[in-house]
Short mmCIF file of C-alpha atoms in Angstrom, two decimals:
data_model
loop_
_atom_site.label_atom_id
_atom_site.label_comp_id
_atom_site.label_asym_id
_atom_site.label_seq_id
_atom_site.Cartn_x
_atom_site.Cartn_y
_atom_site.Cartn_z
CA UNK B 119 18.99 -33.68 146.10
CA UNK B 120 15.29 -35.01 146.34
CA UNK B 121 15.54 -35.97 149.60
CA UNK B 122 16.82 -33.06 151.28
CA UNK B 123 14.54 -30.78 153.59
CA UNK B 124 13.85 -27.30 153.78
CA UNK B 125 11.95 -24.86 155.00
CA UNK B 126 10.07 -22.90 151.59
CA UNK B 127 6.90 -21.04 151.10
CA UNK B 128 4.76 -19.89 153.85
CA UNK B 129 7.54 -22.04 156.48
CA UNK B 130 6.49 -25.23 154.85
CA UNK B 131 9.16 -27.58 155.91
CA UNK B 132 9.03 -30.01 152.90
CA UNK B 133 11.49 -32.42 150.65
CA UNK B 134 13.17 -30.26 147.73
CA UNK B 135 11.27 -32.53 145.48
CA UNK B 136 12.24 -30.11 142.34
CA UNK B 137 12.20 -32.27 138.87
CA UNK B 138 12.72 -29.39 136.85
CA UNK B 139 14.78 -27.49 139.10
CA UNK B 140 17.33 -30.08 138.20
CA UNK B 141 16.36 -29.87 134.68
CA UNK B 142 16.87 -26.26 134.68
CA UNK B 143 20.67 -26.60 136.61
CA UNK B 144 21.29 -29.49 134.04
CA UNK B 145 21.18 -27.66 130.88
CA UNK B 146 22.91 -25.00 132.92
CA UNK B 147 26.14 -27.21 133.16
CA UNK B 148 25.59 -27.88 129.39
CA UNK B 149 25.90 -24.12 128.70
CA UNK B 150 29.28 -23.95 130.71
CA UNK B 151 30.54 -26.44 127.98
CA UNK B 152 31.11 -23.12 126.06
CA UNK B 153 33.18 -21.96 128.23
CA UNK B 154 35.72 -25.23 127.62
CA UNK B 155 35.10 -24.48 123.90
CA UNK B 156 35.98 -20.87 124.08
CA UNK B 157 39.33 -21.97 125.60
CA UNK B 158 39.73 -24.94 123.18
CA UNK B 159 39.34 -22.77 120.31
CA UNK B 160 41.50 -20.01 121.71
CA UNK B 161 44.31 -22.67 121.53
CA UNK B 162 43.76 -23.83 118.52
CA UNK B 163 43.78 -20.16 116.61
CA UNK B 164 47.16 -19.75 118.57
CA UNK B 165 48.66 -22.64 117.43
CA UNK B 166 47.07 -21.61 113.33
CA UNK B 167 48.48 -18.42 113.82
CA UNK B 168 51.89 -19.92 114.62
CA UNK B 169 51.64 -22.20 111.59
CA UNK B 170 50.33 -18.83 109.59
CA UNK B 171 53.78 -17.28 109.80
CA UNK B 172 55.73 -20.20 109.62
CA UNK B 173 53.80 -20.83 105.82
CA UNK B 174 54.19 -17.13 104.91
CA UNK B 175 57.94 -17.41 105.99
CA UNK B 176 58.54 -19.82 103.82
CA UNK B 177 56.14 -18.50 100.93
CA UNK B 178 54.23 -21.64 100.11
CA UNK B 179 51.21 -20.12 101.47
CA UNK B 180 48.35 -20.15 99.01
CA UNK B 181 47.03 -16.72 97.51
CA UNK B 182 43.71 -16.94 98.73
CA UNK B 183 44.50 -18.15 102.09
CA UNK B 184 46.97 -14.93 101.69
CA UNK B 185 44.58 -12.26 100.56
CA UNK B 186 41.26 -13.62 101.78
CA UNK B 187 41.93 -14.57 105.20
CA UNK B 188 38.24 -13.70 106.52
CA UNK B 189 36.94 -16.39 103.92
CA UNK B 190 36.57 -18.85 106.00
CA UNK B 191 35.91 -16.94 108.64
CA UNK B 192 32.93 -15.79 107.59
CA UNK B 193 31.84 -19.23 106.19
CA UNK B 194 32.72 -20.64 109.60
CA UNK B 195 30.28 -17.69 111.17
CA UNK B 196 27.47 -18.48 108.71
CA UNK B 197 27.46 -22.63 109.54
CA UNK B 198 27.42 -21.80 113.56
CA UNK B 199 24.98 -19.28 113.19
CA UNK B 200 22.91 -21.96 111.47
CA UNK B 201 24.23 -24.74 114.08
CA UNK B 202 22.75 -22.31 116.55
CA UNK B 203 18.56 -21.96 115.39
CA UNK B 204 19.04 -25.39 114.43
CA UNK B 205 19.53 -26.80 117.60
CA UNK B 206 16.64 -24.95 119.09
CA UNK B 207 14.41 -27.91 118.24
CA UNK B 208 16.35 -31.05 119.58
CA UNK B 209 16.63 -28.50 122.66
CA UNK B 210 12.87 -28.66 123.03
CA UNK B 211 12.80 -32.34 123.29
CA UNK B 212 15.65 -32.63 125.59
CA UNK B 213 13.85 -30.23 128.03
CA UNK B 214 10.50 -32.68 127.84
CA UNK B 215 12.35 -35.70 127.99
CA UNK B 216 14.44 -34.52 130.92
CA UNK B 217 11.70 -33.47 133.10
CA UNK B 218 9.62 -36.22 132.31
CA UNK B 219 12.36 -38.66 133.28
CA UNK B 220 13.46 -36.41 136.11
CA UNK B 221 9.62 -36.79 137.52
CA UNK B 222 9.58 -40.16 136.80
CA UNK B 223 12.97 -39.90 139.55
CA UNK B 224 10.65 -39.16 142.32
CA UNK B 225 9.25 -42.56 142.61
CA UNK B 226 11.75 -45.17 141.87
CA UNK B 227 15.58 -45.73 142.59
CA UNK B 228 17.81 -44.04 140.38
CA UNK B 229 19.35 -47.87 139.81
CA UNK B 230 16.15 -48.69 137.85
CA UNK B 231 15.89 -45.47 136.39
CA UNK B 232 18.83 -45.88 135.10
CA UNK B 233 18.51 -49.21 133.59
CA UNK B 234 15.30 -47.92 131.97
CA UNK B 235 17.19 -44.78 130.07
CA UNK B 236 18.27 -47.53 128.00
CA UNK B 237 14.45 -47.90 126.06
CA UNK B 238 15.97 -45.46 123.78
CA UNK B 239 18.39 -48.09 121.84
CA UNK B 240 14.82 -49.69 120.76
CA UNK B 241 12.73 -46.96 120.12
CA UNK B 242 16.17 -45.13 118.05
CA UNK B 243 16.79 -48.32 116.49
CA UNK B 244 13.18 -48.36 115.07
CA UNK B 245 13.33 -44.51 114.16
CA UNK B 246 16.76 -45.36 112.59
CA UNK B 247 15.08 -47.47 110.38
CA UNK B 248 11.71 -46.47 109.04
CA UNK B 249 12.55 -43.02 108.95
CA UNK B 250 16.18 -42.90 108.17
CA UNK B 251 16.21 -45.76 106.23
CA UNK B 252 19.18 -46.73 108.28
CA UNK B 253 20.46 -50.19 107.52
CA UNK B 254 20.34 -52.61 110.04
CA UNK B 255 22.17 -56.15 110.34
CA UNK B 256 20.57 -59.22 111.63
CA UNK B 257 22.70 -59.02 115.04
CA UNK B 258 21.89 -55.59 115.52
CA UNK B 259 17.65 -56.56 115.74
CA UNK B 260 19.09 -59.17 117.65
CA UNK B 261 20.98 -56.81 120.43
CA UNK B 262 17.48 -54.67 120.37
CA UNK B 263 15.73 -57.70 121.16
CA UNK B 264 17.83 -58.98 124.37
CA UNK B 265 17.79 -54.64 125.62
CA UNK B 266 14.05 -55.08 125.12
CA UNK B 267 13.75 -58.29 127.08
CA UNK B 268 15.89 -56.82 129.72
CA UNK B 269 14.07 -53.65 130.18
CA UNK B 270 11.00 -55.78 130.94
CA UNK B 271 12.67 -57.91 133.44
CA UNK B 272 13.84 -54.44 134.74
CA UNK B 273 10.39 -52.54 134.90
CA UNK B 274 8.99 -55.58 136.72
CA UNK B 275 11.50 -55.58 139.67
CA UNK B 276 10.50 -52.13 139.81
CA UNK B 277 7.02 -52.25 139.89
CA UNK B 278 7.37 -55.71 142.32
CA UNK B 279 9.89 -54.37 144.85
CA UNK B 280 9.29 -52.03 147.60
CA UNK B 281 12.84 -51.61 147.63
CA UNK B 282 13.41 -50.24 144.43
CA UNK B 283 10.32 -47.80 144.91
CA UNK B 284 11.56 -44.46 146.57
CA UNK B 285 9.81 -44.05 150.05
CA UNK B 286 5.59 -43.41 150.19
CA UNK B 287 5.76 -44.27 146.36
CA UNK B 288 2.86 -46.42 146.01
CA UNK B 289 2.38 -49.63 143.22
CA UNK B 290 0.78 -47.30 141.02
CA UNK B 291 3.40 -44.21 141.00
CA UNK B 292 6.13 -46.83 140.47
CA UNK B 293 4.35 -47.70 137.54
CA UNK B 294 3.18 -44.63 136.29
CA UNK B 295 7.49 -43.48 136.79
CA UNK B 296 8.00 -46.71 134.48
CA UNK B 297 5.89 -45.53 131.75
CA UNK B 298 6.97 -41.70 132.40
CA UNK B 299 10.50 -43.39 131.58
CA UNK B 300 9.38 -45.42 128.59
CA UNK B 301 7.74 -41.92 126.94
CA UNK B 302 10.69 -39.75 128.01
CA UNK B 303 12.77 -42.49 126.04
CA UNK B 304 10.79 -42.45 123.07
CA UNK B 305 10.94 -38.07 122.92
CA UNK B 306 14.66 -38.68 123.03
CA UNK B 307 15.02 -41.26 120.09
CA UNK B 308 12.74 -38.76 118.02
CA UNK B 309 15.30 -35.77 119.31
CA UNK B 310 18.49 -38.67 118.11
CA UNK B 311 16.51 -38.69 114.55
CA UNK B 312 15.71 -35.00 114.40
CA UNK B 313 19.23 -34.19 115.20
CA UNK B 314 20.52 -36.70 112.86
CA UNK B 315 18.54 -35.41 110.00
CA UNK B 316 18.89 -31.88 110.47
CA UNK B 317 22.84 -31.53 111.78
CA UNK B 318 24.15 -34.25 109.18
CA UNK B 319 25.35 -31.57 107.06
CA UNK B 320 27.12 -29.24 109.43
CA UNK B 321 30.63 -29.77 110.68
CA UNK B 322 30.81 -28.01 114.44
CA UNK B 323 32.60 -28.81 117.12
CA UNK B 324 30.76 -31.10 119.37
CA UNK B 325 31.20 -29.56 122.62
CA UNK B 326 30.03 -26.35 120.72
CA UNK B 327 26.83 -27.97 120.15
CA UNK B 328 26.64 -29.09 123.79
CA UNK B 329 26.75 -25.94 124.55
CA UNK B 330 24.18 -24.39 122.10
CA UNK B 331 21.57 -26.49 122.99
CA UNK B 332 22.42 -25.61 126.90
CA UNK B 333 21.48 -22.46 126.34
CA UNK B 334 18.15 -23.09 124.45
CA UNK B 335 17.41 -25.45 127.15
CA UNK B 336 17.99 -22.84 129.73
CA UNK B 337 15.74 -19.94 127.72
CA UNK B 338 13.04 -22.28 127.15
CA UNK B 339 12.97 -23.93 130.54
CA UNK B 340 12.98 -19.93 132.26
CA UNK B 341 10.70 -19.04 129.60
CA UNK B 342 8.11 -22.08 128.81
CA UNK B 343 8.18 -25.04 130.99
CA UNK B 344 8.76 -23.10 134.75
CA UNK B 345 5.78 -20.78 134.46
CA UNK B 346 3.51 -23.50 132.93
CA UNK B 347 4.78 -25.94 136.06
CA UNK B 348 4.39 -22.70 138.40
CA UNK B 349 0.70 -22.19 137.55
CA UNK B 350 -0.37 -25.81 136.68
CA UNK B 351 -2.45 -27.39 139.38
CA UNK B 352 -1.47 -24.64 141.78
CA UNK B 353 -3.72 -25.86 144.24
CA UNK B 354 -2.02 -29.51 144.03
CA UNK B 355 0.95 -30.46 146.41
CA UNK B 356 4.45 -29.19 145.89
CA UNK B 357 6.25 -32.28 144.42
CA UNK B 358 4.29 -33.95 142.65
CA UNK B 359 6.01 -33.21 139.30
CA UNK B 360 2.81 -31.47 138.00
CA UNK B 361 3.23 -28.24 140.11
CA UNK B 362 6.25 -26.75 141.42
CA UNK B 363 6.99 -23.22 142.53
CA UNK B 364 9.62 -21.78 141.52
CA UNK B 365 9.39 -18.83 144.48
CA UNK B 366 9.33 -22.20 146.86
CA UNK B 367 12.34 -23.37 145.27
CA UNK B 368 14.22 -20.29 146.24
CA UNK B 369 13.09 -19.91 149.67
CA UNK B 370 14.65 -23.73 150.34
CA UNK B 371 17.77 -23.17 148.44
CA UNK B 372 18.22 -19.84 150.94
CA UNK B 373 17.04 -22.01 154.02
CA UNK B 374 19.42 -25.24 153.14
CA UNK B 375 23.04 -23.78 151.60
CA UNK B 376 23.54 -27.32 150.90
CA UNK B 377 21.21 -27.34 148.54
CA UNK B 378 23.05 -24.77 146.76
CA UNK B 379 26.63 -26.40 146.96
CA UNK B 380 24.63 -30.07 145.69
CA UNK B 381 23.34 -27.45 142.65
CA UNK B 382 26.70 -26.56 142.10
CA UNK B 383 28.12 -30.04 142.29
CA UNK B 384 25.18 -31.05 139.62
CA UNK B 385 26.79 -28.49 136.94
CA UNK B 386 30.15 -29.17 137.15
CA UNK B 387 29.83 -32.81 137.21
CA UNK B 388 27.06 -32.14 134.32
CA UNK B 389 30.07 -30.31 132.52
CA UNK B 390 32.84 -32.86 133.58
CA UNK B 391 30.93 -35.49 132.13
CA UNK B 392 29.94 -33.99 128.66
CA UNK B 393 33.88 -32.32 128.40
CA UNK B 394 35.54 -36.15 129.73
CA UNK B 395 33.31 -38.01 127.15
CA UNK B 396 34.27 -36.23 124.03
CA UNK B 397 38.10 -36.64 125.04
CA UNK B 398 37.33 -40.39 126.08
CA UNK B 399 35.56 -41.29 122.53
CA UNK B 400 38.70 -39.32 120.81
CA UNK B 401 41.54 -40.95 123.11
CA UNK B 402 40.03 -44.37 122.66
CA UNK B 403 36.85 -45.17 120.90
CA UNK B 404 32.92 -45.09 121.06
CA UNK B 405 32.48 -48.63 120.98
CA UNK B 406 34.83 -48.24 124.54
CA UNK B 407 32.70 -45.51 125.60
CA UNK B 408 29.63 -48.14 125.53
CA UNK B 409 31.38 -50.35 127.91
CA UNK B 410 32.16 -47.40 130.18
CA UNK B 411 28.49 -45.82 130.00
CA UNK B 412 26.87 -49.64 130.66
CA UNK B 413 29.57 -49.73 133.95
CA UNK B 414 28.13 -46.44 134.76
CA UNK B 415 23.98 -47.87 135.11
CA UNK B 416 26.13 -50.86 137.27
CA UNK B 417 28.34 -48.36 139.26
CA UNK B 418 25.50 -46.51 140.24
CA UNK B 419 23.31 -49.13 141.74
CA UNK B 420 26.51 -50.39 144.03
CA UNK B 421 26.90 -46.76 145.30
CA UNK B 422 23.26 -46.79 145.80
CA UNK B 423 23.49 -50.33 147.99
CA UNK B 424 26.36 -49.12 149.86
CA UNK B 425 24.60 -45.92 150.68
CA UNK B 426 21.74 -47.86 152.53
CA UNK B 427 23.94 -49.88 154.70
CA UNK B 428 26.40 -47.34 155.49
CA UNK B 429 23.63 -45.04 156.56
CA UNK B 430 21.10 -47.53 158.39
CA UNK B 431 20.67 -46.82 162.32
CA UNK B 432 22.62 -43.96 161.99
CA UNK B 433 20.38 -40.57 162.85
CA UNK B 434 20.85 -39.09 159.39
CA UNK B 435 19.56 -42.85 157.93
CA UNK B 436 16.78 -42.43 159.79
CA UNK B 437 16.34 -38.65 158.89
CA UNK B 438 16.30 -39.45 155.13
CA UNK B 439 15.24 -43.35 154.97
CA UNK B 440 15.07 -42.93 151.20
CA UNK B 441 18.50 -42.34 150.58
CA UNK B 442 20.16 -45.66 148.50
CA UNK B 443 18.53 -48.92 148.05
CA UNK B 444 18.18 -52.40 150.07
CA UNK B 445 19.24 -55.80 148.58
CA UNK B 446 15.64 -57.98 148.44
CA UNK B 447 14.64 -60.97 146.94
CA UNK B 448 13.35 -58.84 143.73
CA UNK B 449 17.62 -57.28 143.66
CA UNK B 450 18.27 -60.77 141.80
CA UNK B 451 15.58 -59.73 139.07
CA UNK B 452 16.87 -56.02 138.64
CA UNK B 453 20.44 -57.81 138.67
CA UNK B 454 19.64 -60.39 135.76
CA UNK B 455 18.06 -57.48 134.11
CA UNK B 456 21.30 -55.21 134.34
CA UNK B 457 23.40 -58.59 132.35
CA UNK B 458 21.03 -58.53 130.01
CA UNK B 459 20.92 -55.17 129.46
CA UNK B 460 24.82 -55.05 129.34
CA UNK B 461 24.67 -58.41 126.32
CA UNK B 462 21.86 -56.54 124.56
CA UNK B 463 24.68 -53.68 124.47
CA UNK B 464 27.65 -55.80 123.57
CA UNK B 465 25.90 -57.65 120.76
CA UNK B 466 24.43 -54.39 119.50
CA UNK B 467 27.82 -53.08 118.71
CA UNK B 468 29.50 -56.19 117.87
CA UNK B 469 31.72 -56.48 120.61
CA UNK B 470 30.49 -59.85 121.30
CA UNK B 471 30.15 -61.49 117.98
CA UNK B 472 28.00 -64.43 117.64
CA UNK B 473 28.61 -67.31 115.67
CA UNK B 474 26.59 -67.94 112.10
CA UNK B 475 25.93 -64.29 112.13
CA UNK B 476 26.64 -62.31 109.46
CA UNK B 477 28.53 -59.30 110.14
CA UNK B 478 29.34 -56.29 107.44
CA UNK B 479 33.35 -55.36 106.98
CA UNK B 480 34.83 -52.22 108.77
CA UNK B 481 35.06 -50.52 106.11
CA UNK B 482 30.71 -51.36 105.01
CA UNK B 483 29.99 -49.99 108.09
CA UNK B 484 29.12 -45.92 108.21
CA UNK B 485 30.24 -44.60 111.83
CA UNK B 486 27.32 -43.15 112.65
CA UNK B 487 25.74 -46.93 112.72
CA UNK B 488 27.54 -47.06 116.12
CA UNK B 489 25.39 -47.30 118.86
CA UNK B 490 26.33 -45.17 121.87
CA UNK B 491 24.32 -46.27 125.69
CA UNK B 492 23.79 -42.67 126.93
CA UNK B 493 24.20 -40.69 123.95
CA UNK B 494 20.90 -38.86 122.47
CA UNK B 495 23.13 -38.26 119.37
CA UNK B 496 24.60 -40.02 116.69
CA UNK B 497 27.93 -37.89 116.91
CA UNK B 498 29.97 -39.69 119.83
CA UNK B 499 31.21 -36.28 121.70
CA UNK B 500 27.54 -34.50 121.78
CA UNK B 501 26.46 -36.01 125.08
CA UNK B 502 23.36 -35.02 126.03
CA UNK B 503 22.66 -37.56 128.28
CA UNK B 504 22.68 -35.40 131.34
CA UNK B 505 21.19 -36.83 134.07
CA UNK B 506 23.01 -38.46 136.80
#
């Protein structure tokens, strides 16, 4: 979507270089989730009703169940009215650490900003455990340490290679996107904590809290962060992540349709994703989830590497010369850093168990331990790890 062009304010023919744009259409998608949870729930009250008469038919129901049916109701309204200002503040940090990271998108490859989403297993580990008091095992420290390592050997391909730099990004805006990343990581272990601590005692349906928090995100984006970013540095250029007007935005999206239908694409997929991942972690399990979200950072980079060659001399290559990623000498690096990344995750979760370590029972184990790659929760279905 960033490297589309358009013709916006004052017929300024730019890029639709629009950070929170796509923040904004992201927590859009996340609001829709209501709408699968609307129909989820609407099947589930048939199927209780069903069950109702068949109890009452046979007249084992119990009284209070018989002559207070709104009991639970009404406790049911009081906990998601709760859920609901609750989740205002993990909403707030998912807005800065989206936008940040979605900035730090306009000057490196989505492969490596990909990789580098996955700062947040250190930074939530730490959080975990000095102000959780979450127990961690020896192997667990040691998975932390190997994602560490690999995030290194990650930044620097990033900051060495041209090739992973989007195009006109300079040294010093590929490194500024790397620490942009590493901050927007740490906001979203500190949202993981917050949400821990302040949702550990409510029982809601996750997709119901995907939701929720959509719609915060999309109040407070409308309402905060676009008229701050449509006023800050006004006289600065469009696209620089600091400044972006909003007016501009919707003079490109009427100029370019396609920018529209790649908006539209963005939410569904943004809804697909969160709605498929909650069904995925309940089919199978989150510990298969991780394997499937690290496949994802891999999946990604291939697409991004067949993009580049499929599209090279061709006149719409040439149009948008930023569109995928070349294979260079500094690929290897980013590659090595991806396997380590991918161990770190493994040996995190105990899927690869290493010999002379110690390693706590099932049953000593709490499930919230469970370390999930793209999840800024602790509860496996609340994905809010939106960006794509």
């Amino acid at each position: 979507m960033f490297e589309q062009y358009a013709i916006g304010r004052n017929n300024n023919y730019h890029k639709f270089e629009k950070p929170w744009w796509q923040t904004f259409i992201m927590f859009i998608g996340m609001f829709a989730a209501l709408i699968v949870y609307v129909i989820y729930e609407s099947i589930v009250k048939c199927k209780a009703r069903k069950t109702d008469i068949i109890i009452n038919n046979d007249k084992t129901a119990d009284n209070d169940q018989i002559h207070n049916p709104d009991t639970k109701d009404v406790e049911t309204l009081r906990s998601k009215l709760k859920t609901v200002f609750i989740l205002a503040i993990p909403a707030c940090c998912d807005l800065l650490s989206t936008g940040i990271s979605n900035v730090a998108l306009l000057w490196i490859q989505a492969s490596a900003w990909n990789m580098l989403r996955g700062a947040m297993v250190v930074f939530s580990a730490i959080f975990h455990a000095l102000i959780l008091k979450r127990k961690y095992y020896g192997y667990m420290w040691f998975g932390v340490a190997v994602v560490t390592i690999a995030l290194v050997v990650v930044g620097a391909s990033a900051a060495c290679s041209t090739g992973i730099a989007n195009e006109d990004a300079s040294e010093g805006k590929v490194i500024i996107a790397i620490l942009l990343m590493i901050g927007s990581q740490v906001i979203r272990a500190a949202q993981v904590v917050l949400e821990d601590y302040l949702l550990h005692d409510i029982h809601a349906s996750p997709i119901y809290m995907v939701g929720i928090e959509g719609m915060w995100g999309c109040i407070i984006t409308l309402a905060v962060a676009m008229p701050i970013v449509q006023f800050a540095a006004s006289g600065s250029e469009e696209g620089n992540g600091i400044h972006e007007d909003t007016l501009d935005t919707l003079y490109m999206l009427v100029d370019q349709p396609i920018l529209i239908g790649l908006s539209l694409v963005y939410i569904v997929v943004i809804l697909f994703f969160n709605t498929t991942a909650m069904f995925v972690t309940n089919i199978t399990n989150a510990v298969m989830r991780t394997i499937i979200e690290s496949m994802r950072t891999l999946c990604i980079w291939i697409v991004q590497v067949i993009l580049y060659y499929s599209l090279e001399g061709t006149d719409y290559g040439n149009h948008h010369p930023s569109i995928g990623e070349s294979w260079s000498k500094w690929s290897f690096m980013q590659l090595s850093g991806f396997l380590l990344l991918f161990t770190g995750m493994l040996i995190y979760n105990s899927i690869w168990k290493l010999p002379f370590v110690y390693y706590e029972k099932l049953d000593e184990k709490k499930p919230e331990e469970e370390f999930k790659v793209s999840d800024t929760s602790n509860k496996p279905p609340l994905v809010i790890e939106k960006e794509l």
